[in-house]
Coordinates of C-alpha atoms in Angstrom, one line a residue:
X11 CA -6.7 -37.4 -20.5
X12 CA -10.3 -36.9 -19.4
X13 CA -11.3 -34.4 -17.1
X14 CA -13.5 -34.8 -14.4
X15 CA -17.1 -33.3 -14.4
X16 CA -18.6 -31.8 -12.0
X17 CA -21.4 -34.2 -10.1
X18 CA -24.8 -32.9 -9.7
X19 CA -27.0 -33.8 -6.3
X20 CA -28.6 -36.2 -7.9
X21 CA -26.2 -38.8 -8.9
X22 CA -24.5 -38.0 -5.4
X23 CA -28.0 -39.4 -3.7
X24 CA -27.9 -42.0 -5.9
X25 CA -24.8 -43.1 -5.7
X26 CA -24.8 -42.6 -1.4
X27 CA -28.3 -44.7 -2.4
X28 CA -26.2 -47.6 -4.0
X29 CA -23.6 -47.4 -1.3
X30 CA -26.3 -48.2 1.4
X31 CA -27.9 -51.1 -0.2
X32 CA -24.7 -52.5 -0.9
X33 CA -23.5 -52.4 2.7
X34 CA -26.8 -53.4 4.2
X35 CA -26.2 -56.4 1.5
X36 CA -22.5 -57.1 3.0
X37 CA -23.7 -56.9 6.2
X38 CA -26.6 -59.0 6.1
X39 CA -24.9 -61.4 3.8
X40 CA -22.1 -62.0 6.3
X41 CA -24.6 -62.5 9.4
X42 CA -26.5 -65.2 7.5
X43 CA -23.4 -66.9 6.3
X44 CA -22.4 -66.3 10.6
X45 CA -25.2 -67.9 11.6
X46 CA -24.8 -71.0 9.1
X47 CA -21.8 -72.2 10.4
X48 CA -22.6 -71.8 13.7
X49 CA -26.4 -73.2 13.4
X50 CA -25.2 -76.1 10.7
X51 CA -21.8 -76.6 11.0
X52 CA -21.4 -75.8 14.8
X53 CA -18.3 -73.3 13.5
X54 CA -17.1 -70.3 15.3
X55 CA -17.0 -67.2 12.5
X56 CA -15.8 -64.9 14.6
X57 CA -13.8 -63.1 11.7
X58 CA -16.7 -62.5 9.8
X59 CA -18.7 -61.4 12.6
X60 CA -16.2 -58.7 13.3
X61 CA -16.3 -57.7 9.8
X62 CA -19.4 -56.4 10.8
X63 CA -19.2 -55.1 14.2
X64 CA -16.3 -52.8 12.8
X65 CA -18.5 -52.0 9.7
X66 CA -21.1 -50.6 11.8
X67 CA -18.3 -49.1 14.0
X68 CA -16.6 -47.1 11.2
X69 CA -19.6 -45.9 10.7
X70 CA -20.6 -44.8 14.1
X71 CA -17.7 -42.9 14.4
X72 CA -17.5 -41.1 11.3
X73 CA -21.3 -39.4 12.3
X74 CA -20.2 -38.9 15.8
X75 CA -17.0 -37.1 14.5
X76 CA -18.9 -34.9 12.1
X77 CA -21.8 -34.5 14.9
X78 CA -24.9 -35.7 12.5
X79 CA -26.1 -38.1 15.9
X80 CA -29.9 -37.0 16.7
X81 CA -31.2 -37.8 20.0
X82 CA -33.7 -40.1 18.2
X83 CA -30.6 -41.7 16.8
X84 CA -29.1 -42.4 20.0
X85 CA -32.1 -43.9 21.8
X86 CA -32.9 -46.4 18.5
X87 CA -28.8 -47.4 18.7
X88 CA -29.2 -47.3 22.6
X89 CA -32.9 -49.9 22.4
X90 CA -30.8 -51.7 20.0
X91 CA -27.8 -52.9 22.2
X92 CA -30.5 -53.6 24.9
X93 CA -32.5 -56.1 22.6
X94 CA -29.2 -57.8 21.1
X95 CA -28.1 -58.6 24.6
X96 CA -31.5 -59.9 25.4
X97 CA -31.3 -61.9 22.7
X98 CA -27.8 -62.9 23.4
X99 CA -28.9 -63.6 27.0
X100 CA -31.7 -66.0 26.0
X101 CA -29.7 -67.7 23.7
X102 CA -26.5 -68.5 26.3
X103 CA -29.2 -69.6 29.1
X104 CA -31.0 -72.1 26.2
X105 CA -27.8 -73.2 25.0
X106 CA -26.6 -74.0 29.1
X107 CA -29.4 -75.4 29.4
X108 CA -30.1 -77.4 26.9
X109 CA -25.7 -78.9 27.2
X110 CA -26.9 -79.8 31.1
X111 CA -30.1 -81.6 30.6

């Protein structure tokens, strides 16, 4: 039976590197396929959205738990919620107003 050797820093950045791009892939990937059904198909993905919203949560919490959160951190998160709900607000009053006329 093989042992295990000892990993140096750099294939532990590298491999944190791959871990990254593969998530912001997921991530990504599942919002475009989100927005297809409900642009195209006029589907609900609900699921799959909160595949991501607990992605991101996970996350969240594991660098609040371990206290890595910067104050720059928490004002990008922070201006982020405020645009989505813009967004999200635009979009309902479009959407309402666009079914009633």
């Amino acid at each position: 039976m093989d042992r295990l050797v000892p990993r140096d820093e750099r294939e532990a950045s590298i491999d944190h590197a791959a871990d990254r791009l593969s998530y912001l892939v997921l991530s990504f990937g599942l919002l475009a396929i989100v927005a297809y059904r409900s642009l195209v198909d006029r589907q609900a993905s609900w699921d799959l959205l909160g595949l991501v919203l607990l992605g991101g949560l996970v996350g969240t919490a594991y660098r609040v738990r371990r206290r890595v959160v910067s104050r720059r951190w928490q004002l990008v998160a922070l201006g982020t919620v405020a645009v989505a709900f813009a967004v999200a607000a635009i979009i309902a009053f479009a959407a309402r107003a666009q079914g009633s006329g």
